[in-house]
Amino acid sequence: MRNITESNEKAAAAPIPVFVHVIHADRTLRGGFIPDAQIRAQIEVMNRDFRPSGFSWQLAGIDRTLNRDWFNNVYFNTPQERQMKTRLRRGGPGALNVYTVGFVNTNKLLGYATFPWSYASNRINDGVVLFYRSLPGSDLPPYNLGRTLVHEAGHWLGLFHTFEGGCTGSGDGVADTPAEQSPAFGCPVARDTCRGGGPDPIRNYMDYTDDACQNQFTRGQTQRATFFAATYRGIR
C-alpha cells in the first residue's frame, strides 16, 4: 500500500519527539478521552508512512486536560487555542506537539498545523491540532486510519497541499507532484484535472482523499521536507 520507491529514501534522522495533549470534555471516549493504545497506534502509522522519507517519530509524552471549553471551541487564532498551547506546549522547534480536540462549536475539520518557518515568530502556536476521532481505530470512516496526522505532520515539516495553486503557478513547490485543480475526495482513480503532467496525485498524503487511498510522499516532497526541517527545526 505504501508505493514509494527505494530511490525516494534518505538516511534516517534521529526520531522526532511527539508530545500528545489529550483535551477532553469528560472521561468518556465520546468526550475525547482517547486511550493510550490509540495514541501508540497513531505513532506506529506515522513511522510506517514516513519511513521511506527518513523521518521517524517517538512518543515523548501523553497528558490529559479536562476542559470542555477547549474541547468544544479551539480553532484557528481563538483565545482557547492560545490558552491551551501556552499551558501545554513542550519542547523546542524539533518537537511535535499534537492537541486532540472535538471541534464541536467550530467549522468541522479533521486538523490543522503550523509551518516550520512560523516557529521563530510564534513559538507557542507551533504544532498540530487534531480531531480526536481521526486516530486509528476510531468510528470515523473513511478517516480513521491515522492519515490525518500524517497529512498535518507533512505541513509541520513544510509541505503544502498537492492542489496548492490549482493548475497554474508554482503549486506546492514540488516538481514531481502533478498539478491538481482542486482537492480530491474518496479515491477517484485516473482523475486528471490539469492538462499535462499526468493524473492527479490522489494517493499522496497531502491530498484530501480517503485514508485508505493514500500511500505516498514523492521524492521531491521528501527533499523539501528535509530542507525545511533542517533549516527551521534543526532536524537532521
JSON list of C-alpha atoms in Angstrom, two decimals:
[
{"chain": "A", "resi": 1, "resn": "MET", "atom": "CA", "xyz": [0.00, 0.00, 0.00]},
{"chain": "A", "resi": 2, "resn": "ARG", "atom": "CA", "xyz": [2.99, 2.33, 0.51]},
{"chain": "A", "resi": 3, "resn": "ASN", "atom": "CA", "xyz": [4.14, 2.83, -3.03]},
{"chain": "A", "resi": 4, "resn": "ILE", "atom": "CA", "xyz": [7.32, 4.83, -2.53]},
{"chain": "A", "resi": 5, "resn": "THR", "atom": "CA", "xyz": [10.28, 3.52, -4.45]},
{"chain": "A", "resi": 6, "resn": "GLU", "atom": "CA", "xyz": [13.60, 2.83, -2.81]},
{"chain": "A", "resi": 7, "resn": "SER", "atom": "CA", "xyz": [15.13, 5.78, -4.68]},
{"chain": "A", "resi": 8, "resn": "ASN", "atom": "CA", "xyz": [12.94, 8.12, -2.64]},
{"chain": "A", "resi": 9, "resn": "GLU", "atom": "CA", "xyz": [14.54, 7.08, 0.61]},
{"chain": "A", "resi": 10, "resn": "LYS", "atom": "CA", "xyz": [17.07, 9.18, 2.51]},
{"chain": "A", "resi": 11, "resn": "ALA", "atom": "CA", "xyz": [19.24, 8.49, 5.52]},
{"chain": "A", "resi": 12, "resn": "ALA", "atom": "CA", "xyz": [17.16, 8.25, 8.68]},
{"chain": "A", "resi": 13, "resn": "ALA", "atom": "CA", "xyz": [17.21, 11.23, 11.03]},
{"chain": "A", "resi": 14, "resn": "ALA", "atom": "CA", "xyz": [17.00, 10.94, 14.81]},
{"chain": "A", "resi": 15, "resn": "PRO", "atom": "CA", "xyz": [13.44, 10.29, 16.00]},
{"chain": "A", "resi": 16, "resn": "ILE", "atom": "CA", "xyz": [11.29, 13.39, 16.37]},
{"chain": "A", "resi": 17, "resn": "PRO", "atom": "CA", "xyz": [9.73, 13.59, 19.86]},
{"chain": "A", "resi": 18, "resn": "VAL", "atom": "CA", "xyz": [5.93, 13.75, 19.87]},
{"chain": "A", "resi": 19, "resn": "PHE", "atom": "CA", "xyz": [4.01, 15.18, 22.82]},
{"chain": "A", "resi": 20, "resn": "VAL", "atom": "CA", "xyz": [0.30, 14.35, 22.71]},
{"chain": "A", "resi": 21, "resn": "HIS", "atom": "CA", "xyz": [-2.06, 16.58, 24.67]},
{"chain": "A", "resi": 22, "resn": "VAL", "atom": "CA", "xyz": [-5.50, 15.00, 25.04]},
{"chain": "A", "resi": 23, "resn": "ILE", "atom": "CA", "xyz": [-8.19, 17.60, 25.64]},
{"chain": "A", "resi": 24, "resn": "HIS", "atom": "CA", "xyz": [-11.45, 16.03, 26.79]},
{"chain": "A", "resi": 25, "resn": "ALA", "atom": "CA", "xyz": [-14.90, 17.21, 27.81]},
{"chain": "A", "resi": 26, "resn": "ASP", "atom": "CA", "xyz": [-15.46, 14.27, 30.16]},
{"chain": "A", "resi": 27, "resn": "ARG", "atom": "CA", "xyz": [-13.91, 10.88, 30.88]},
{"chain": "A", "resi": 28, "resn": "THR", "atom": "CA", "xyz": [-15.65, 9.01, 28.08]},
{"chain": "A", "resi": 29, "resn": "LEU", "atom": "CA", "xyz": [-14.39, 8.16, 24.61]},
{"chain": "A", "resi": 30, "resn": "ARG", "atom": "CA", "xyz": [-17.20, 10.24, 23.13]},
{"chain": "A", "resi": 31, "resn": "GLY", "atom": "CA", "xyz": [-15.98, 13.13, 25.23]},
{"chain": "A", "resi": 32, "resn": "GLY", "atom": "CA", "xyz": [-12.47, 12.86, 23.78]},
{"chain": "A", "resi": 33, "resn": "PHE", "atom": "CA", "xyz": [-10.83, 10.71, 26.48]},
{"chain": "A", "resi": 34, "resn": "ILE", "atom": "CA", "xyz": [-8.86, 8.60, 23.99]},
{"chain": "A", "resi": 35, "resn": "PRO", "atom": "CA", "xyz": [-6.84, 5.66, 25.35]},
{"chain": "A", "resi": 36, "resn": "ASP", "atom": "CA", "xyz": [-3.06, 5.37, 25.21]},
{"chain": "A", "resi": 37, "resn": "ALA", "atom": "CA", "xyz": [-3.39, 2.39, 22.85]},
{"chain": "A", "resi": 38, "resn": "GLN", "atom": "CA", "xyz": [-4.90, 4.57, 20.11]},
{"chain": "A", "resi": 39, "resn": "ILE", "atom": "CA", "xyz": [-2.15, 7.13, 20.50]},
{"chain": "A", "resi": 40, "resn": "ARG", "atom": "CA", "xyz": [0.55, 4.46, 20.24]},
{"chain": "A", "resi": 41, "resn": "ALA", "atom": "CA", "xyz": [-1.19, 3.05, 17.15]},
{"chain": "A", "resi": 42, "resn": "GLN", "atom": "CA", "xyz": [-1.08, 6.55, 15.64]},
{"chain": "A", "resi": 43, "resn": "ILE", "atom": "CA", "xyz": [2.68, 6.78, 16.18]},
{"chain": "A", "resi": 44, "resn": "GLU", "atom": "CA", "xyz": [3.08, 3.39, 14.51]},
{"chain": "A", "resi": 45, "resn": "VAL", "atom": "CA", "xyz": [1.17, 4.68, 11.46]},
{"chain": "A", "resi": 46, "resn": "MET", "atom": "CA", "xyz": [3.39, 7.77, 11.37]},
{"chain": "A", "resi": 47, "resn": "ASN", "atom": "CA", "xyz": [6.53, 5.66, 11.43]},
{"chain": "A", "resi": 48, "resn": "ARG", "atom": "CA", "xyz": [5.31, 3.31, 8.69]},
{"chain": "A", "resi": 49, "resn": "ASP", "atom": "CA", "xyz": [4.20, 6.09, 6.39]},
{"chain": "A", "resi": 50, "resn": "PHE", "atom": "CA", "xyz": [7.24, 8.32, 6.90]},
{"chain": "A", "resi": 51, "resn": "ARG", "atom": "CA", "xyz": [9.86, 5.55, 6.92]},
{"chain": "A", "resi": 52, "resn": "PRO", "atom": "CA", "xyz": [10.83, 5.89, 3.22]},
{"chain": "A", "resi": 53, "resn": "SER", "atom": "CA", "xyz": [11.37, 9.62, 3.72]},
{"chain": "A", "resi": 54, "resn": "GLY", "atom": "CA", "xyz": [13.82, 9.05, 6.56]},
{"chain": "A", "resi": 55, "resn": "PHE", "atom": "CA", "xyz": [11.73, 10.72, 9.27]},
{"chain": "A", "resi": 56, "resn": "SER", "atom": "CA", "xyz": [10.77, 8.82, 12.39]},
{"chain": "A", "resi": 57, "resn": "TRP", "atom": "CA", "xyz": [8.68, 9.69, 15.42]},
{"chain": "A", "resi": 58, "resn": "GLN", "atom": "CA", "xyz": [8.92, 8.78, 19.10]},
{"chain": "A", "resi": 59, "resn": "LEU", "atom": "CA", "xyz": [6.16, 9.24, 21.63]},
{"chain": "A", "resi": 60, "resn": "ALA", "atom": "CA", "xyz": [7.68, 11.51, 24.28]},
{"chain": "A", "resi": 61, "resn": "GLY", "atom": "CA", "xyz": [4.68, 12.07, 26.50]},
{"chain": "A", "resi": 62, "resn": "ILE", "atom": "CA", "xyz": [0.91, 11.99, 26.93]},
{"chain": "A", "resi": 63, "resn": "ASP", "atom": "CA", "xyz": [-1.04, 14.34, 29.15]},
{"chain": "A", "resi": 64, "resn": "ARG", "atom": "CA", "xyz": [-4.77, 14.82, 29.61]},
{"chain": "A", "resi": 65, "resn": "THR", "atom": "CA", "xyz": [-6.67, 18.01, 30.36]},
{"chain": "A", "resi": 66, "resn": "LEU", "atom": "CA", "xyz": [-10.33, 18.14, 31.30]},
{"chain": "A", "resi": 67, "resn": "ASN", "atom": "CA", "xyz": [-11.56, 21.36, 29.69]},
{"chain": "A", "resi": 68, "resn": "ARG", "atom": "CA", "xyz": [-14.91, 21.40, 27.93]},
{"chain": "A", "resi": 69, "resn": "ASP", "atom": "CA", "xyz": [-14.35, 24.91, 26.57]},
{"chain": "A", "resi": 70, "resn": "TRP", "atom": "CA", "xyz": [-11.11, 23.94, 24.84]},
{"chain": "A", "resi": 71, "resn": "PHE", "atom": "CA", "xyz": [-12.55, 20.65, 23.59]},
{"chain": "A", "resi": 72, "resn": "ASN", "atom": "CA", "xyz": [-15.54, 22.40, 22.03]},
{"chain": "A", "resi": 73, "resn": "ASN", "atom": "CA", "xyz": [-14.13, 25.73, 20.87]},
{"chain": "A", "resi": 74, "resn": "VAL", "atom": "CA", "xyz": [-10.44, 25.51, 19.97]},
{"chain": "A", "resi": 75, "resn": "TYR", "atom": "CA", "xyz": [-9.91, 26.74, 16.41]},
{"chain": "A", "resi": 76, "resn": "PHE", "atom": "CA", "xyz": [-7.52, 28.96, 14.45]},
{"chain": "A", "resi": 77, "resn": "ASN", "atom": "CA", "xyz": [-6.48, 32.02, 16.48]},
{"chain": "A", "resi": 78, "resn": "THR", "atom": "CA", "xyz": [-9.11, 31.64, 19.18]},
{"chain": "A", "resi": 79, "resn": "PRO", "atom": "CA", "xyz": [-8.44, 32.60, 22.83]},
{"chain": "A", "resi": 80, "resn": "GLN", "atom": "CA", "xyz": [-8.98, 28.94, 23.69]},
{"chain": "A", "resi": 81, "resn": "GLU", "atom": "CA", "xyz": [-6.21, 27.87, 21.33]},
{"chain": "A", "resi": 82, "resn": "ARG", "atom": "CA", "xyz": [-3.79, 30.36, 22.81]},
{"chain": "A", "resi": 83, "resn": "GLN", "atom": "CA", "xyz": [-4.64, 29.35, 26.37]},
{"chain": "A", "resi": 84, "resn": "MET", "atom": "CA", "xyz": [-4.30, 25.66, 25.57]},
{"chain": "A", "resi": 85, "resn": "LYS", "atom": "CA", "xyz": [-0.97, 25.94, 23.80]},
{"chain": "A", "resi": 86, "resn": "THR", "atom": "CA", "xyz": [0.51, 28.38, 26.32]},
{"chain": "A", "resi": 87, "resn": "ARG", "atom": "CA", "xyz": [-0.23, 25.99, 29.14]},
{"chain": "A", "resi": 88, "resn": "LEU", "atom": "CA", "xyz": [0.65, 22.68, 27.50]},
{"chain": "A", "resi": 89, "resn": "ARG", "atom": "CA", "xyz": [3.30, 23.08, 24.77]},
{"chain": "A", "resi": 90, "resn": "ARG", "atom": "CA", "xyz": [6.58, 21.24, 25.42]},
{"chain": "A", "resi": 91, "resn": "GLY", "atom": "CA", "xyz": [9.98, 21.07, 23.75]},
{"chain": "A", "resi": 92, "resn": "GLY", "atom": "CA", "xyz": [11.71, 23.18, 21.13]},
{"chain": "A", "resi": 93, "resn": "PRO", "atom": "CA", "xyz": [11.32, 23.64, 17.35]},
{"chain": "A", "resi": 94, "resn": "GLY", "atom": "CA", "xyz": [12.12, 20.00, 16.66]},
{"chain": "A", "resi": 95, "resn": "ALA", "atom": "CA", "xyz": [9.38, 18.60, 18.93]},
{"chain": "A", "resi": 96, "resn": "LEU", "atom": "CA", "xyz": [5.92, 17.91, 17.52]},
{"chain": "A", "resi": 97, "resn": "ASN", "atom": "CA", "xyz": [3.08, 18.89, 19.85]},
{"chain": "A", "resi": 98, "resn": "VAL", "atom": "CA", "xyz": [-0.29, 17.33, 19.00]},
{"chain": "A", "resi": 99, "resn": "TYR", "atom": "CA", "xyz": [-3.50, 18.55, 20.63]},
{"chain": "A", "resi": 100, "resn": "THR", "atom": "CA", "xyz": [-6.60, 16.37, 20.24]},
{"chain": "A", "resi": 101, "resn": "VAL", "atom": "CA", "xyz": [-9.92, 18.24, 20.46]},
{"chain": "A", "resi": 102, "resn": "GLY", "atom": "CA", "xyz": [-13.56, 17.91, 19.45]},
{"chain": "A", "resi": 103, "resn": "PHE", "atom": "CA", "xyz": [-14.10, 20.92, 17.14]},
{"chain": "A", "resi": 104, "resn": "VAL", "atom": "CA", "xyz": [-17.69, 20.86, 18.40]},
{"chain": "A", "resi": 105, "resn": "ASN", "atom": "CA", "xyz": [-18.70, 24.52, 18.06]},
{"chain": "A", "resi": 106, "resn": "THR", "atom": "CA", "xyz": [-16.39, 25.46, 15.19]},
{"chain": "A", "resi": 107, "resn": "ASN", "atom": "CA", "xyz": [-16.26, 24.65, 11.49]},
{"chain": "A", "resi": 108, "resn": "LYS", "atom": "CA", "xyz": [-15.88, 20.91, 11.25]},
{"chain": "A", "resi": 109, "resn": "LEU", "atom": "CA", "xyz": [-12.43, 19.83, 10.16]},
{"chain": "A", "resi": 110, "resn": "LEU", "atom": "CA", "xyz": [-10.01, 16.97, 10.74]},
{"chain": "A", "resi": 111, "resn": "GLY", "atom": "CA", "xyz": [-6.99, 19.02, 11.78]},
{"chain": "A", "resi": 112, "resn": "TYR", "atom": "CA", "xyz": [-4.65, 21.91, 11.12]},
{"chain": "A", "resi": 113, "resn": "ALA", "atom": "CA", "xyz": [-0.94, 22.59, 11.53]},
{"chain": "A", "resi": 114, "resn": "THR", "atom": "CA", "xyz": [1.68, 25.33, 11.62]},
{"chain": "A", "resi": 115, "resn": "PHE", "atom": "CA", "xyz": [4.56, 25.57, 9.14]},
{"chain": "A", "resi": 116, "resn": "PRO", "atom": "CA", "xyz": [8.21, 25.38, 10.24]},
{"chain": "A", "resi": 117, "resn": "TRP", "atom": "CA", "xyz": [9.08, 28.93, 9.16]},
{"chain": "A", "resi": 118, "resn": "SER", "atom": "CA", "xyz": [6.42, 30.28, 11.55]},
{"chain": "A", "resi": 119, "resn": "TYR", "atom": "CA", "xyz": [8.15, 28.94, 14.67]},
{"chain": "A", "resi": 120, "resn": "ALA", "atom": "CA", "xyz": [10.54, 31.86, 15.18]},
{"chain": "A", "resi": 121, "resn": "SER", "atom": "CA", "xyz": [7.75, 34.46, 15.27]},
{"chain": "A", "resi": 122, "resn": "ASN", "atom": "CA", "xyz": [5.18, 32.43, 17.23]},
{"chain": "A", "resi": 123, "resn": "ARG", "atom": "CA", "xyz": [6.79, 29.61, 19.17]},
{"chain": "A", "resi": 124, "resn": "ILE", "atom": "CA", "xyz": [3.79, 28.88, 21.40]},
{"chain": "A", "resi": 125, "resn": "ASN", "atom": "CA", "xyz": [1.47, 28.33, 18.41]},
{"chain": "A", "resi": 126, "resn": "ASP", "atom": "CA", "xyz": [3.67, 25.62, 16.87]},
{"chain": "A", "resi": 127, "resn": "GLY", "atom": "CA", "xyz": [2.15, 22.17, 16.41]},
{"chain": "A", "resi": 128, "resn": "VAL", "atom": "CA", "xyz": [-0.89, 20.25, 15.19]},
{"chain": "A", "resi": 129, "resn": "VAL", "atom": "CA", "xyz": [-4.48, 20.45, 16.40]},
{"chain": "A", "resi": 130, "resn": "LEU", "atom": "CA", "xyz": [-6.25, 17.19, 15.59]},
{"chain": "A", "resi": 131, "resn": "PHE", "atom": "CA", "xyz": [-9.81, 15.90, 15.64]},
{"chain": "A", "resi": 132, "resn": "TYR", "atom": "CA", "xyz": [-9.70, 13.12, 18.23]},
{"chain": "A", "resi": 133, "resn": "ARG", "atom": "CA", "xyz": [-11.85, 10.79, 16.11]},
{"chain": "A", "resi": 134, "resn": "SER", "atom": "CA", "xyz": [-9.27, 10.73, 13.28]},
{"chain": "A", "resi": 135, "resn": "LEU", "atom": "CA", "xyz": [-6.91, 8.40, 15.17]},
{"chain": "A", "resi": 136, "resn": "PRO", "atom": "CA", "xyz": [-6.58, 4.75, 14.10]},
{"chain": "A", "resi": 137, "resn": "GLY", "atom": "CA", "xyz": [-9.45, 2.56, 15.21]},
{"chain": "A", "resi": 138, "resn": "SER", "atom": "CA", "xyz": [-11.95, 5.37, 15.69]},
{"chain": "A", "resi": 139, "resn": "ASP", "atom": "CA", "xyz": [-15.55, 5.42, 14.45]},
{"chain": "A", "resi": 140, "resn": "LEU", "atom": "CA", "xyz": [-14.99, 7.95, 11.66]},
{"chain": "A", "resi": 141, "resn": "PRO", "atom": "CA", "xyz": [-14.58, 6.04, 8.37]},
{"chain": "A", "resi": 142, "resn": "PRO", "atom": "CA", "xyz": [-13.08, 6.77, 5.89]},
{"chain": "A", "resi": 143, "resn": "TYR", "atom": "CA", "xyz": [-10.80, 8.94, 8.06]},
{"chain": "A", "resi": 144, "resn": "ASN", "atom": "CA", "xyz": [-9.93, 6.51, 10.84]},
{"chain": "A", "resi": 145, "resn": "LEU", "atom": "CA", "xyz": [-6.60, 5.01, 9.74]},
{"chain": "A", "resi": 146, "resn": "GLY", "atom": "CA", "xyz": [-4.43, 7.77, 11.19]},
{"chain": "A", "resi": 147, "resn": "ARG", "atom": "CA", "xyz": [-3.61, 9.55, 7.94]},
{"chain": "A", "resi": 148, "resn": "THR", "atom": "CA", "xyz": [-4.86, 12.93, 9.18]},
{"chain": "A", "resi": 149, "resn": "LEU", "atom": "CA", "xyz": [-1.87, 13.29, 11.47]},
{"chain": "A", "resi": 150, "resn": "VAL", "atom": "CA", "xyz": [0.43, 12.07, 8.67]},
{"chain": "A", "resi": 151, "resn": "HIS", "atom": "CA", "xyz": [-1.00, 14.86, 6.48]},
{"chain": "A", "resi": 152, "resn": "GLU", "atom": "CA", "xyz": [-0.70, 17.52, 9.19]},
{"chain": "A", "resi": 153, "resn": "ALA", "atom": "CA", "xyz": [2.82, 16.42, 10.11]},
{"chain": "A", "resi": 154, "resn": "GLY", "atom": "CA", "xyz": [3.66, 16.93, 6.43]},
{"chain": "A", "resi": 155, "resn": "HIS", "atom": "CA", "xyz": [2.60, 20.57, 6.82]},
{"chain": "A", "resi": 156, "resn": "TRP", "atom": "CA", "xyz": [4.60, 20.81, 10.06]},
{"chain": "A", "resi": 157, "resn": "LEU", "atom": "CA", "xyz": [7.66, 19.72, 8.04]},
{"chain": "A", "resi": 158, "resn": "GLY", "atom": "CA", "xyz": [6.99, 22.29, 5.31]},
{"chain": "A", "resi": 159, "resn": "LEU", "atom": "CA", "xyz": [4.79, 20.56, 2.73]},
{"chain": "A", "resi": 160, "resn": "PHE", "atom": "CA", "xyz": [1.82, 22.20, 1.01]},
{"chain": "A", "resi": 161, "resn": "HIS", "atom": "CA", "xyz": [-1.31, 20.55, -0.35]},
{"chain": "A", "resi": 162, "resn": "THR", "atom": "CA", "xyz": [-0.88, 18.86, -3.72]},
{"chain": "A", "resi": 163, "resn": "PHE", "atom": "CA", "xyz": [-3.65, 21.09, -5.08]},
{"chain": "A", "resi": 164, "resn": "GLU", "atom": "CA", "xyz": [-1.91, 24.31, -3.96]},
{"chain": "A", "resi": 165, "resn": "GLY", "atom": "CA", "xyz": [-2.39, 26.97, -6.63]},
{"chain": "A", "resi": 166, "resn": "GLY", "atom": "CA", "xyz": [-4.58, 24.80, -8.83]},
{"chain": "A", "resi": 167, "resn": "CYS", "atom": "CA", "xyz": [-3.37, 24.30, -12.40]},
{"chain": "A", "resi": 168, "resn": "THR", "atom": "CA", "xyz": [-1.19, 27.42, -12.57]},
{"chain": "A", "resi": 169, "resn": "GLY", "atom": "CA", "xyz": [1.81, 28.93, -10.80]},
{"chain": "A", "resi": 170, "resn": "SER", "atom": "CA", "xyz": [4.35, 27.09, -8.67]},
{"chain": "A", "resi": 171, "resn": "GLY", "atom": "CA", "xyz": [1.75, 24.88, -7.00]},
{"chain": "A", "resi": 172, "resn": "ASP", "atom": "CA", "xyz": [3.10, 23.02, -3.97]},
{"chain": "A", "resi": 173, "resn": "GLY", "atom": "CA", "xyz": [6.71, 23.88, -4.81]},
{"chain": "A", "resi": 174, "resn": "VAL", "atom": "CA", "xyz": [7.48, 20.25, -5.71]},
{"chain": "A", "resi": 175, "resn": "ALA", "atom": "CA", "xyz": [8.20, 19.24, -9.30]},
{"chain": "A", "resi": 176, "resn": "ASP", "atom": "CA", "xyz": [7.17, 15.59, -9.10]},
{"chain": "A", "resi": 177, "resn": "THR", "atom": "CA", "xyz": [3.61, 16.08, -7.82]},
{"chain": "A", "resi": 178, "resn": "PRO", "atom": "CA", "xyz": [1.35, 16.68, -10.86]},
{"chain": "A", "resi": 179, "resn": "ALA", "atom": "CA", "xyz": [-0.71, 19.87, -10.74]},
{"chain": "A", "resi": 180, "resn": "GLU", "atom": "CA", "xyz": [-4.23, 19.42, -9.39]},
{"chain": "A", "resi": 181, "resn": "GLN", "atom": "CA", "xyz": [-7.07, 21.89, -9.80]},
{"chain": "A", "resi": 182, "resn": "SER", "atom": "CA", "xyz": [-8.84, 21.14, -6.53]},
{"chain": "A", "resi": 183, "resn": "PRO", "atom": "CA", "xyz": [-8.82, 18.70, -3.61]},
{"chain": "A", "resi": 184, "resn": "ALA", "atom": "CA", "xyz": [-9.72, 15.09, -4.40]},
{"chain": "A", "resi": 185, "resn": "PHE", "atom": "CA", "xyz": [-12.12, 13.18, -2.15]},
{"chain": "A", "resi": 186, "resn": "GLY", "atom": "CA", "xyz": [-12.83, 9.47, -1.96]},
{"chain": "A", "resi": 187, "resn": "CYS", "atom": "CA", "xyz": [-10.36, 7.66, -4.22]},
{"chain": "A", "resi": 188, "resn": "PRO", "atom": "CA", "xyz": [-11.04, 8.86, -7.80]},
{"chain": "A", "resi": 189, "resn": "VAL", "atom": "CA", "xyz": [-8.61, 6.72, -9.80]},
{"chain": "A", "resi": 190, "resn": "ALA", "atom": "CA", "xyz": [-7.44, 8.33, -13.08]},
{"chain": "A", "resi": 191, "resn": "ARG", "atom": "CA", "xyz": [-8.73, 11.78, -12.06]},
{"chain": "A", "resi": 192, "resn": "ASP", "atom": "CA", "xyz": [-6.88, 14.38, -14.16]},
{"chain": "A", "resi": 193, "resn": "THR", "atom": "CA", "xyz": [-7.92, 18.00, -13.59]},
{"chain": "A", "resi": 194, "resn": "CYS", "atom": "CA", "xyz": [-4.92, 19.80, -15.14]},
{"chain": "A", "resi": 195, "resn": "ARG", "atom": "CA", "xyz": [-3.57, 19.32, -18.65]},
{"chain": "A", "resi": 196, "resn": "GLY", "atom": "CA", "xyz": [-0.13, 17.79, -18.88]},
{"chain": "A", "resi": 197, "resn": "GLY", "atom": "CA", "xyz": [1.95, 16.36, -16.08]},
{"chain": "A", "resi": 198, "resn": "GLY", "atom": "CA", "xyz": [-0.07, 13.22, -15.51]},
{"chain": "A", "resi": 199, "resn": "PRO", "atom": "CA", "xyz": [-3.07, 12.18, -13.42]},
{"chain": "A", "resi": 200, "resn": "ASP", "atom": "CA", "xyz": [-3.82, 13.91, -10.15]},
{"chain": "A", "resi": 201, "resn": "PRO", "atom": "CA", "xyz": [-1.75, 12.68, -7.18]},
{"chain": "A", "resi": 202, "resn": "ILE", "atom": "CA", "xyz": [-4.74, 11.23, -5.38]},
{"chain": "A", "resi": 203, "resn": "ARG", "atom": "CA", "xyz": [-2.63, 8.74, -3.43]},
{"chain": "A", "resi": 204, "resn": "ASN", "atom": "CA", "xyz": [-0.45, 11.43, -1.94]},
{"chain": "A", "resi": 205, "resn": "TYR", "atom": "CA", "xyz": [-0.70, 12.08, 1.79]},
{"chain": "A", "resi": 206, "resn": "MET", "atom": "CA", "xyz": [-1.03, 15.81, 1.08]},
{"chain": "A", "resi": 207, "resn": "ASP", "atom": "CA", "xyz": [-4.31, 15.47, -0.84]},
{"chain": "A", "resi": 208, "resn": "TYR", "atom": "CA", "xyz": [-7.78, 15.13, 0.79]},
{"chain": "A", "resi": 209, "resn": "THR", "atom": "CA", "xyz": [-8.59, 11.58, -0.30]},
{"chain": "A", "resi": 210, "resn": "ASP", "atom": "CA", "xyz": [-9.75, 8.77, 1.99]},
{"chain": "A", "resi": 211, "resn": "ASP", "atom": "CA", "xyz": [-7.18, 7.37, 4.41]},
{"chain": "A", "resi": 212, "resn": "ALA", "atom": "CA", "xyz": [-7.15, 4.02, 2.61]},
{"chain": "A", "resi": 213, "resn": "CYS", "atom": "CA", "xyz": [-6.39, 5.73, -0.71]},
{"chain": "A", "resi": 214, "resn": "GLN", "atom": "CA", "xyz": [-3.23, 7.46, 0.49]},
{"chain": "A", "resi": 215, "resn": "ASN", "atom": "CA", "xyz": [0.14, 5.76, 0.38]},
{"chain": "A", "resi": 216, "resn": "GLN", "atom": "CA", "xyz": [2.93, 8.09, -0.71]},
{"chain": "A", "resi": 217, "resn": "PHE", "atom": "CA", "xyz": [5.17, 11.07, -0.41]},
{"chain": "A", "resi": 218, "resn": "THR", "atom": "CA", "xyz": [7.23, 11.78, -3.52]},
{"chain": "A", "resi": 219, "resn": "ARG", "atom": "CA", "xyz": [10.98, 12.18, -3.74]},
{"chain": "A", "resi": 220, "resn": "GLY", "atom": "CA", "xyz": [10.53, 15.92, -4.23]},
{"chain": "A", "resi": 221, "resn": "GLN", "atom": "CA", "xyz": [8.37, 16.18, -1.13]},
{"chain": "A", "resi": 222, "resn": "THR", "atom": "CA", "xyz": [10.99, 14.29, 0.87]},
{"chain": "A", "resi": 223, "resn": "GLN", "atom": "CA", "xyz": [13.67, 16.70, -0.32]},
{"chain": "A", "resi": 224, "resn": "ARG", "atom": "CA", "xyz": [11.54, 19.73, 0.52]},
{"chain": "A", "resi": 225, "resn": "ALA", "atom": "CA", "xyz": [10.60, 18.43, 3.98]},
{"chain": "A", "resi": 226, "resn": "THR", "atom": "CA", "xyz": [14.22, 17.52, 4.71]},
{"chain": "A", "resi": 227, "resn": "PHE", "atom": "CA", "xyz": [15.38, 21.04, 3.78]},
{"chain": "A", "resi": 228, "resn": "PHE", "atom": "CA", "xyz": [12.76, 22.88, 5.82]},
{"chain": "A", "resi": 229, "resn": "ALA", "atom": "CA", "xyz": [13.07, 20.54, 8.81]},
{"chain": "A", "resi": 230, "resn": "ALA", "atom": "CA", "xyz": [16.82, 21.17, 8.91]},
{"chain": "A", "resi": 231, "resn": "THR", "atom": "CA", "xyz": [16.58, 24.92, 8.26]},
{"chain": "A", "resi": 232, "resn": "TYR", "atom": "CA", "xyz": [13.83, 25.81, 10.72]},
{"chain": "A", "resi": 233, "resn": "ARG", "atom": "CA", "xyz": [13.61, 22.90, 13.14]},
{"chain": "A", "resi": 234, "resn": "GLY", "atom": "CA", "xyz": [17.18, 21.68, 13.46]},
{"chain": "A", "resi": 235, "resn": "ILE", "atom": "CA", "xyz": [16.10, 18.18, 12.42]},
{"chain": "A", "resi": 236, "resn": "ARG", "atom": "CA", "xyz": [18.88, 16.43, 10.53]}
]
